[in-house]
Structure formats: structure tokens, C-alpha cells
Amino acid sequence: MSVMVSVFDARRTRTSEKYTVYDADVLPMFVAEMDCALAEPVRDALVRAVTDGATGYVGHGRALPEAFADFAADRWGWAVDPDLVRTTTDVSVAAVETLRRVIEPGDQVVIMPPVYAPFWDYVTEAGGSVTEVPLLAPAGTADPYDTTAGWRMDLDGVRQAFAEGARTVLLCNPHNPLGLVHDRESLVALARLAAEWDAVVVSDEIHAPLVHADATFTPFLDCCPEAAALGVALTSASKAWNTAGTKCALMVGASDRARAWFDGMPTEVVERTGILGYTASVAAFSEGGPWLASLLAELAANRRILAEELGAALPGAGYRQPQASYLAWLDLRALPWGDDPALRLVDEAKVALSNGRDFGRQGIGHARLNFGCSEDTLREGLTRLAAAR
């Protein structure tokens, strides 16, 4: 049975942002939400909670830290200490509140564009100043059958940022919008560089459960002892199991230093966790593996369709298969759609994509396409884009 559902069926019953921002004749392929059925264990857990009236403030049990620790051990061989796991509303809150503990007002925080648009806001909301160290792009023309592995961190640029006063890195791994999975060697090099400068790395790993079969995810905290001593990981079940609206994320540490950061946060940081999100997350991490495997198979098929058919639909478009998630980074600079192709394509193709420039100036002329949808929806999107060129 397919995990994905028709976008048109979803639109008839769902009221989230994805299905309400644009008119009904526009295909919504922008925000990172999938057109999928809820995983049965998650659905059943939520139904039980509502039926039982378990909709109050979140409790103080260990069910979610232990469920995540078991998932991390099984999937990545990562030994997570449940006592060093805290929950909060979502990864955005986790990022801001963690940064507030590790920086002083005005401190520089390194980010690596093109990167998830809210990263700039996280830093400024926490009181910091953004220092951009863009990723190094692969050389040569993108082959759609290659993955994003050609992209890499600019470690010399990070060193220069540290020399100029930065002491924190906000890392995205897997990296959104590229779907890049940073390799262990790069993560170790970053951790050792950070240790040299007594810096902190905050690693957003929300897309980690969505890594494809041709890549290997390495949790930052597990890449080497230096990383464990100076890092914090942020994650959630929300992307992989499509539960963003239930509101629950995790902050994971591996050191007494991280414990002190967590213990120093206002009590409300944890209290804001949604109890339904907590319930859904426990079910996802503990029982959602078979559903996730089916999802990844469908996403892999859609990823191949893009590699096989994007060139014919949009000659000159650049694309490399993402190593993780369901987001495709499209280089549309060779097409006549200007610096913000997504803005034009809503009107000209009736397809809503994410604006590339929202991910940094490196995204000018680019767009992000969400292929977390049925094959029919993806093919319809390609047909519409081809007709607009």
C-alpha cells in the first residue's frame, strides 16, 4: 500500500499551510510537508490519547528520550544517554534556546548557506550576529544521476571566522535545501577545529531519519570525542513522520557541559512541548520503522524520476539527487525566469516552489521542489513546469 496520497484528496480535508496558502489550481510543492497518510502507529497513539483525554500539559517521563535512544542505536549505532535528552516545541525553538545558552549578545554564529531560511532568524532571535561561510559547490556541470556529495563545508572559511571572533557554528546535517549528508571525515574536521578555538557546534539533524540508501548519516555528537564534548544535536520526528503540527522536538547532549546548558534553560522551554507531539514522537521512534521504510522507497522512486525526466522537461536546469529527504534543489539560472523563478512559476506554471534566494544569496536563480508526493503529482508538476518554459 502506498504511503503517499493524492494532493487533491489531501487538499479536500487538510487545513495546514501547504494546502491553504495558494488557490486550488496551484500544485503545492514548496513547504516541507508531505502528501502522505499518517503512519498507523502514530495515528493510533494520537487517537488513543484524544479518546482518553490525554491532552493536558506534557508530563515528565522518560518515554521519548528512551524511544529516541533506542532508535538512534538501532539506526546509526549512536549511544544516546536519555538523561541528556530534553524536549521542546520544535527544532526552531530548540535552536534559539540552545544558542541563547552558548552565546553572549552580539556573538558571531557561523551558518553555511545556501541553508534553511530560518537559520538567519534563529541567530538574531538568540541575540547573535550571523557570519556566513557558504558551502563549497561541486565543480563542473551537475549530473542529475550524481548525489549532492560534491558539496562540502569550507573548513578554511570556518577557521577564518573563528579567527575573527566566531565561537559557534549552527550546522545543518543533513543539509537543507541540498539534501547533503556531511561525511564523517568532514564532521570530525569541524569538531577538531571547533575544539581548537573552544567553539560550540549546534547541529540541526531533523532530516536524519530520511537519509537515502546510497548515503550514510553520521550524528555529529557521535563522530569523535571532541564533537561529544562541544556539541548539541537538535532533532524531531516531525519531518520523517509528517507531524510538524503536533509540536515536539528533542535537544540531545553528550557532555556535562550540554547538561548545564539544558539545566540553565527556563522551565518553560520544556513545558512548551506539545503532549500530542510527545505522544506521536514516541510512537514514531518506537513503532514507525516499517512505515518509514515504505516512505523512503517511494521517495527514492520520485528522486529517480526527477533525475530521469527533469532534463527533458527543463533543458538546462541543474539538479543533483539529494542524499536525504524529499527536497530537490533546482538550478534554474539557464531558464528565462530571472532571479526568483519560483515567484513566476506560481503564475505561469501553477506550481508553488520555495524561493531559492530565501536560502541565501547563493540561491538566486534557484528553487526548491518538494517531491514528497505521489508519482502522479510529481509528473503533473514536471508537465506544468515544462509548459511554462
Short mmCIF file of C-alpha atoms in Angstrom, two decimals:
data_model
loop_
_atom_site.label_atom_id
_atom_site.label_comp_id
_atom_site.label_asym_id
_atom_site.label_seq_id
_atom_site.Cartn_x
_atom_site.Cartn_y
_atom_site.Cartn_z
CA MET A 1 0.00 0.00 0.00
CA SER A 2 1.31 3.43 -0.95
CA VAL A 3 2.27 5.83 1.82
CA MET A 4 1.61 8.83 -0.42
CA VAL A 5 -1.86 10.18 -1.10
CA SER A 6 -3.21 12.38 -3.87
CA VAL A 7 -2.53 16.05 -3.28
CA PHE A 8 -6.09 16.75 -4.43
CA ASP A 9 -7.54 14.33 -1.87
CA ALA A 10 -5.34 15.84 0.84
CA ARG A 11 -6.46 19.31 -0.08
CA ARG A 12 -10.10 18.42 0.48
CA THR A 13 -9.57 17.53 4.13
CA ARG A 14 -6.38 19.21 5.37
CA THR A 15 -6.09 22.77 6.63
CA SER A 16 -2.33 23.15 7.08
CA GLU A 17 -0.25 25.82 5.34
CA LYS A 18 0.66 23.60 2.41
CA TYR A 19 -2.96 23.28 1.28
CA THR A 20 -4.32 26.73 2.10
CA VAL A 21 -1.75 29.33 1.00
CA TYR A 22 -2.41 29.01 -2.73
CA ASP A 23 -5.54 28.68 -4.85
CA ALA A 24 -6.80 25.19 -5.64
CA ASP A 25 -5.36 25.25 -9.18
CA VAL A 26 -1.77 25.57 -7.87
CA LEU A 27 0.25 22.43 -7.09
CA PRO A 28 1.79 22.96 -3.63
CA MET A 29 5.38 21.71 -3.87
CA PHE A 30 7.04 24.23 -1.56
CA VAL A 31 6.86 23.83 2.24
CA ALA A 32 8.48 20.69 3.73
CA GLU A 33 5.30 18.76 4.40
CA MET A 34 4.46 15.55 2.56
CA ASP A 35 1.25 14.41 0.87
CA CYS A 36 1.17 11.19 2.86
CA ALA A 37 -1.05 9.16 5.12
CA LEU A 38 -0.16 9.25 8.79
CA ALA A 39 1.84 6.25 9.97
CA GLU A 40 -0.55 3.79 11.60
CA PRO A 41 1.26 3.61 14.96
CA VAL A 42 1.32 7.40 15.16
CA ARG A 43 -2.33 7.69 14.17
CA ASP A 44 -3.38 5.05 16.67
CA ALA A 45 -1.40 6.64 19.50
CA LEU A 46 -2.97 10.03 18.82
CA VAL A 47 -6.47 8.57 18.64
CA ARG A 48 -5.94 6.81 21.97
CA ALA A 49 -4.65 9.99 23.56
CA VAL A 50 -7.62 12.05 22.39
CA THR A 51 -10.09 9.30 23.31
CA ASP A 52 -8.56 9.08 26.78
CA GLY A 53 -8.48 12.86 27.21
CA ALA A 54 -4.67 12.88 27.46
CA THR A 55 -4.43 16.40 26.07
CA GLY A 56 -3.08 18.38 29.01
CA TYR A 57 0.39 19.71 29.72
CA VAL A 58 3.29 17.44 28.86
CA GLY A 59 4.47 15.11 31.61
CA HIS A 60 7.98 14.46 32.85
CA GLY A 61 8.53 10.83 31.91
CA ARG A 62 11.40 9.21 30.04
CA ALA A 63 9.39 7.55 27.29
CA LEU A 64 10.55 9.81 24.46
CA PRO A 65 14.24 10.08 25.44
CA GLU A 66 14.36 6.30 25.71
CA ALA A 67 12.48 5.74 22.44
CA PHE A 68 14.85 8.09 20.62
CA ALA A 69 17.90 6.47 22.21
CA ASP A 70 16.72 3.05 21.02
CA PHE A 71 16.04 4.42 17.51
CA ALA A 72 19.46 6.11 17.33
CA ALA A 73 21.24 2.96 18.49
CA ASP A 74 19.41 0.75 16.01
CA ARG A 75 19.65 3.09 13.03
CA TRP A 76 23.03 4.77 13.44
CA GLY A 77 24.84 2.85 16.19
CA TRP A 78 24.75 6.01 18.30
CA ALA A 79 24.63 5.51 22.07
CA VAL A 80 22.42 8.35 23.33
CA ASP A 81 22.11 8.92 27.07
CA PRO A 82 18.38 9.50 27.74
CA ASP A 83 19.35 11.67 30.72
CA LEU A 84 20.92 14.11 28.24
CA VAL A 85 17.78 14.50 26.12
CA ARG A 86 15.31 17.35 26.59
CA THR A 87 12.15 18.18 24.64
CA THR A 88 10.58 21.42 23.49
CA THR A 89 8.08 22.73 20.96
CA ASP A 90 10.00 22.32 17.71
CA VAL A 91 13.51 22.50 16.29
CA SER A 92 13.29 26.25 15.76
CA VAL A 93 12.70 26.79 19.49
CA ALA A 94 15.39 24.24 20.28
CA ALA A 95 17.87 26.13 18.11
CA VAL A 96 17.08 29.55 19.57
CA GLU A 97 17.09 28.40 23.18
CA THR A 98 20.32 26.44 22.75
CA LEU A 99 22.02 29.39 21.10
CA ARG A 100 20.88 31.63 23.95
CA ARG A 101 22.77 29.40 26.36
CA VAL A 102 26.01 29.15 24.36
CA ILE A 103 26.49 32.71 23.05
CA GLU A 104 26.68 36.21 24.51
CA PRO A 105 24.68 39.05 22.92
CA GLY A 106 26.33 40.11 19.67
CA ASP A 107 28.46 36.98 19.30
CA GLN A 108 29.07 35.71 15.78
CA VAL A 109 27.41 32.44 14.76
CA VAL A 110 28.57 30.66 11.60
CA ILE A 111 25.97 29.35 9.16
CA MET A 112 26.64 27.69 5.80
CA PRO A 113 24.38 28.93 3.01
CA PRO A 114 22.55 28.01 0.91
CA VAL A 115 20.77 26.85 4.04
CA TYR A 116 17.32 26.62 5.62
CA ALA A 117 15.95 30.16 5.57
CA PRO A 118 15.08 30.47 9.30
CA PHE A 119 18.74 29.96 10.32
CA TRP A 120 19.33 33.71 10.00
CA ASP A 121 16.33 34.39 12.24
CA TYR A 122 17.39 31.80 14.83
CA VAL A 123 20.71 33.58 15.31
CA THR A 124 19.28 37.08 15.55
CA GLU A 125 16.44 35.99 17.85
CA ALA A 126 19.02 34.45 20.17
CA GLY A 127 20.92 37.74 20.21
CA GLY A 128 23.75 36.75 17.93
CA SER A 129 25.22 38.04 14.68
CA VAL A 130 25.28 35.90 11.52
CA THR A 131 28.59 35.07 9.88
CA GLU A 132 28.13 33.34 6.53
CA VAL A 133 30.62 30.70 5.44
CA PRO A 134 29.00 29.32 2.29
CA LEU A 135 29.34 25.68 1.35
CA LEU A 136 31.79 24.95 -1.45
CA ALA A 137 29.91 23.94 -4.58
CA PRO A 138 30.94 20.99 -6.76
CA ALA A 139 32.98 21.82 -9.81
CA GLY A 140 31.56 21.29 -13.27
CA THR A 141 28.07 20.73 -14.62
CA ALA A 142 25.69 18.90 -12.32
CA ASP A 143 24.92 15.36 -13.41
CA PRO A 144 21.38 14.54 -12.21
CA TYR A 145 22.42 10.95 -11.52
CA ASP A 146 25.10 12.14 -9.07
CA THR A 147 24.18 12.90 -5.50
CA THR A 148 24.89 16.11 -3.63
CA ALA A 149 28.09 14.63 -2.20
CA GLY A 150 30.18 17.06 -4.29
CA TRP A 151 29.19 19.90 -1.97
CA ARG A 152 31.36 20.31 1.13
CA MET A 153 32.00 22.53 4.12
CA ASP A 154 34.51 25.35 3.71
CA LEU A 155 36.66 24.47 6.71
CA ASP A 156 39.23 27.14 5.85
CA GLY A 157 36.38 29.64 5.88
CA VAL A 158 35.23 28.37 9.28
CA ARG A 159 38.77 28.71 10.61
CA GLN A 160 38.87 32.29 9.36
CA ALA A 161 35.52 33.01 11.02
CA PHE A 162 36.88 31.63 14.31
CA ALA A 163 40.00 33.76 13.91
CA GLU A 164 37.74 36.79 13.53
CA GLY A 165 35.80 36.03 16.70
CA ALA A 166 33.05 33.49 15.94
CA ARG A 167 32.71 30.78 18.57
CA THR A 168 29.57 28.93 17.46
CA VAL A 169 28.51 27.01 14.34
CA LEU A 170 24.88 26.33 13.53
CA LEU A 171 25.22 23.22 11.37
CA CYS A 172 22.57 21.63 9.16
CA ASN A 173 23.12 17.86 8.80
CA PRO A 174 21.55 16.59 6.59
CA HIS A 175 21.76 19.95 4.89
CA ASN A 176 18.56 21.65 3.73
CA PRO A 177 17.96 22.56 0.86
CA LEU A 178 20.68 20.44 -0.75
CA GLY A 179 19.95 17.11 0.89
CA LEU A 180 23.69 16.86 1.58
CA VAL A 181 24.77 14.35 4.23
CA HIS A 182 28.07 15.55 5.64
CA ASP A 183 30.56 12.71 5.76
CA ARG A 184 32.26 11.60 8.97
CA GLU A 185 35.63 12.97 7.89
CA SER A 186 34.20 16.48 7.43
CA LEU A 187 32.35 16.36 10.74
CA VAL A 188 35.48 15.23 12.59
CA ALA A 189 37.48 18.03 10.98
CA LEU A 190 34.84 20.57 12.00
CA ALA A 191 34.75 19.23 15.57
CA ARG A 192 38.52 19.34 15.95
CA LEU A 193 38.64 22.83 14.52
CA ALA A 194 35.94 23.93 16.95
CA ALA A 195 37.84 22.31 19.84
CA GLU A 196 40.96 24.23 18.84
CA TRP A 197 39.06 27.51 19.19
CA ASP A 198 36.87 26.46 22.16
CA ALA A 199 33.81 26.81 19.93
CA VAL A 200 30.39 25.13 20.08
CA VAL A 201 28.56 23.30 17.28
CA VAL A 202 24.76 23.15 17.32
CA SER A 203 23.70 20.53 14.77
CA ASP A 204 20.18 20.53 13.29
CA GLU A 205 19.59 16.88 12.39
CA ILE A 206 15.85 16.91 11.76
CA HIS A 207 16.19 15.23 8.34
CA ALA A 208 18.43 12.39 9.61
CA PRO A 209 15.76 9.63 9.53
CA LEU A 210 15.22 10.46 5.84
CA VAL A 211 18.72 9.61 4.58
CA HIS A 212 18.63 7.54 1.38
CA ALA A 213 20.25 4.14 0.90
CA ASP A 214 23.25 5.50 -1.02
CA ALA A 215 24.41 7.70 1.86
CA THR A 216 25.44 7.16 5.48
CA PHE A 217 24.35 9.55 8.19
CA THR A 218 26.82 10.31 10.96
CA PRO A 219 25.37 12.03 14.05
CA PHE A 220 27.63 14.97 14.86
CA LEU A 221 27.89 14.06 18.55
CA ASP A 222 28.99 10.56 17.60
CA CYS A 223 31.67 11.44 15.05
CA CYS A 224 34.52 11.86 17.58
CA PRO A 225 35.16 12.65 21.27
CA GLU A 226 35.71 16.34 20.53
CA ALA A 227 32.23 16.60 19.00
CA ALA A 228 30.62 14.94 22.01
CA ALA A 229 32.34 17.43 24.31
CA LEU A 230 31.35 20.60 22.48
CA GLY A 231 28.12 19.88 20.60
CA VAL A 232 24.35 19.77 20.87
CA ALA A 233 22.10 17.95 18.40
CA LEU A 234 18.57 19.05 17.58
CA THR A 235 16.06 16.67 16.03
CA SER A 236 12.42 15.66 15.77
CA ALA A 237 10.13 13.01 14.35
CA SER A 238 8.22 15.77 12.59
CA LYS A 239 9.88 15.70 9.16
CA ALA A 240 10.14 11.93 8.71
CA TRP A 241 6.65 11.14 10.02
CA ASN A 242 4.93 14.36 8.87
CA THR A 243 3.86 15.50 12.33
CA ALA A 244 5.11 19.10 12.44
CA GLY A 245 1.80 20.45 13.72
CA THR A 246 1.87 18.30 16.85
CA LYS A 247 4.85 20.27 18.19
CA CYS A 248 7.67 18.27 19.71
CA ALA A 249 11.44 18.32 19.22
CA LEU A 250 14.48 17.00 21.05
CA MET A 251 17.71 18.59 22.24
CA VAL A 252 20.44 15.99 22.69
CA GLY A 253 23.73 16.38 24.50
CA ALA A 254 26.69 14.13 25.24
CA SER A 255 28.58 16.01 27.96
CA ASP A 256 28.24 17.67 31.35
CA ARG A 257 28.62 20.96 29.53
CA ALA A 258 25.49 20.24 27.50
CA ARG A 259 23.67 19.16 30.66
CA ALA A 260 24.48 22.54 32.21
CA TRP A 261 23.15 24.34 29.13
CA PHE A 262 19.92 22.37 29.26
CA ASP A 263 19.51 22.82 33.01
CA GLY A 264 20.07 26.54 32.60
CA MET A 265 17.16 26.96 30.20
CA PRO A 266 13.89 28.41 31.50
CA THR A 267 11.48 25.75 32.69
CA GLU A 268 9.03 26.85 30.02
CA VAL A 269 11.32 25.62 27.23
CA VAL A 270 10.42 22.03 28.14
CA GLU A 271 6.91 22.85 29.31
CA ARG A 272 6.03 24.15 25.84
CA THR A 273 6.36 20.65 24.38
CA GLY A 274 3.03 19.57 22.92
CA ILE A 275 1.75 16.47 24.68
CA LEU A 276 0.27 15.16 21.40
CA GLY A 277 3.62 15.75 19.74
CA TYR A 278 5.35 13.85 22.52
CA THR A 279 2.86 11.00 22.11
CA ALA A 280 3.28 10.95 18.33
CA SER A 281 7.07 11.04 18.62
CA VAL A 282 7.23 8.08 20.99
CA ALA A 283 5.10 6.05 18.58
CA ALA A 284 7.15 7.15 15.56
CA PHE A 285 10.56 6.33 17.00
CA SER A 286 9.47 3.09 18.67
CA GLU A 287 7.00 1.64 16.15
CA GLY A 288 7.26 3.70 12.97
CA GLY A 289 10.17 1.90 11.31
CA PRO A 290 8.20 -0.19 8.79
CA TRP A 291 6.18 2.82 7.65
CA LEU A 292 9.38 4.86 7.31
CA ALA A 293 10.93 2.14 5.14
CA SER A 294 7.92 2.28 2.79
CA LEU A 295 8.14 6.06 2.68
CA LEU A 296 11.83 6.02 1.81
CA ALA A 297 11.18 3.57 -1.03
CA GLU A 298 8.59 5.92 -2.54
CA LEU A 299 10.84 8.94 -2.08
CA ALA A 300 13.70 7.08 -3.77
CA ALA A 301 11.46 6.35 -6.75
CA ASN A 302 10.49 10.02 -7.04
CA ARG A 303 14.12 11.03 -6.74
CA ARG A 304 14.93 8.79 -9.72
CA ILE A 305 12.05 10.22 -11.75
CA LEU A 306 13.47 13.70 -11.29
CA ALA A 307 16.91 12.51 -12.38
CA GLU A 308 15.49 10.78 -15.45
CA GLU A 309 12.96 13.37 -16.60
CA LEU A 310 13.92 16.82 -15.35
CA GLY A 311 16.40 17.35 -18.19
CA ALA A 312 13.74 16.76 -20.82
CA ALA A 313 11.18 18.88 -19.02
CA LEU A 314 13.56 21.75 -18.28
CA PRO A 315 16.62 21.67 -20.56
CA GLY A 316 19.49 23.47 -18.89
CA ALA A 317 18.21 23.00 -15.33
CA GLY A 318 20.81 21.84 -12.83
CA TYR A 319 19.99 19.10 -10.32
CA ARG A 320 21.82 16.54 -8.22
CA GLN A 321 19.94 13.83 -6.40
CA PRO A 322 19.70 14.66 -2.69
CA GLN A 323 21.24 12.18 -0.31
CA ALA A 324 18.48 12.83 2.20
CA SER A 325 14.89 13.99 2.48
CA TYR A 326 12.35 14.86 -0.21
CA LEU A 327 13.61 18.28 -1.24
CA ALA A 328 15.22 18.90 -4.63
CA TRP A 329 17.48 21.93 -5.16
CA LEU A 330 16.99 23.14 -8.73
CA ASP A 331 19.39 25.46 -10.53
CA LEU A 332 17.14 27.32 -12.98
CA ARG A 333 19.54 30.11 -13.95
CA ALA A 334 19.71 28.86 -17.54
CA LEU A 335 15.95 29.29 -17.93
CA PRO A 336 14.18 32.59 -18.65
CA TRP A 337 12.65 33.02 -15.20
CA GLY A 338 15.01 35.53 -13.63
CA ASP A 339 16.45 35.70 -10.14
CA ASP A 340 13.29 34.45 -8.43
CA PRO A 341 11.94 31.69 -10.67
CA ALA A 342 9.52 30.43 -8.02
CA LEU A 343 7.70 33.76 -8.00
CA ARG A 344 7.00 33.49 -11.71
CA LEU A 345 6.20 29.80 -11.74
CA VAL A 346 3.26 30.18 -9.37
CA ASP A 347 1.53 32.23 -12.06
CA GLU A 348 3.00 30.76 -15.24
CA ALA A 349 3.05 27.05 -14.31
CA LYS A 350 0.61 26.92 -11.39
CA VAL A 351 3.32 25.19 -9.36
CA ALA A 352 4.40 26.56 -5.99
CA LEU A 353 8.11 26.03 -5.22
CA SER A 354 10.24 27.53 -2.47
CA ASN A 355 12.12 30.68 -3.48
CA GLY A 356 15.81 29.91 -3.83
CA ARG A 357 17.03 33.29 -2.61
CA ASP A 358 15.35 32.65 0.76
CA PHE A 359 18.19 30.19 1.39
CA GLY A 360 20.85 32.87 0.88
CA ARG A 361 22.26 34.85 -1.99
CA GLN A 362 23.66 31.58 -3.37
CA GLY A 363 20.04 30.65 -4.12
CA ILE A 364 19.43 33.40 -6.66
CA GLY A 365 18.04 31.74 -9.80
CA HIS A 366 17.27 28.54 -7.86
CA ALA A 367 14.16 26.95 -6.39
CA ARG A 368 13.43 24.09 -4.00
CA LEU A 369 10.93 21.44 -5.09
CA ASN A 370 9.17 19.11 -2.63
CA PHE A 371 8.88 15.60 -4.12
CA GLY A 372 7.26 14.16 -1.01
CA CYS A 373 4.15 13.45 -3.03
CA SER A 374 2.55 10.80 -5.23
CA GLU A 375 4.21 9.90 -8.52
CA ASP A 376 1.19 11.34 -10.35
CA THR A 377 1.61 14.67 -8.57
CA LEU A 378 5.32 14.80 -9.36
CA ARG A 379 4.73 14.06 -13.05
CA GLU A 380 1.98 16.68 -13.18
CA GLY A 381 4.39 19.19 -11.68
CA LEU A 382 7.05 18.40 -14.29
CA THR A 383 4.48 18.71 -17.08
CA ARG A 384 3.38 22.11 -15.85
CA LEU A 385 6.95 23.36 -15.44
CA ALA A 386 7.84 22.18 -18.95
CA ALA A 387 4.88 24.02 -20.42
CA ALA A 388 5.97 27.28 -18.77
CA ARG A 389 9.49 27.45 -20.14
#
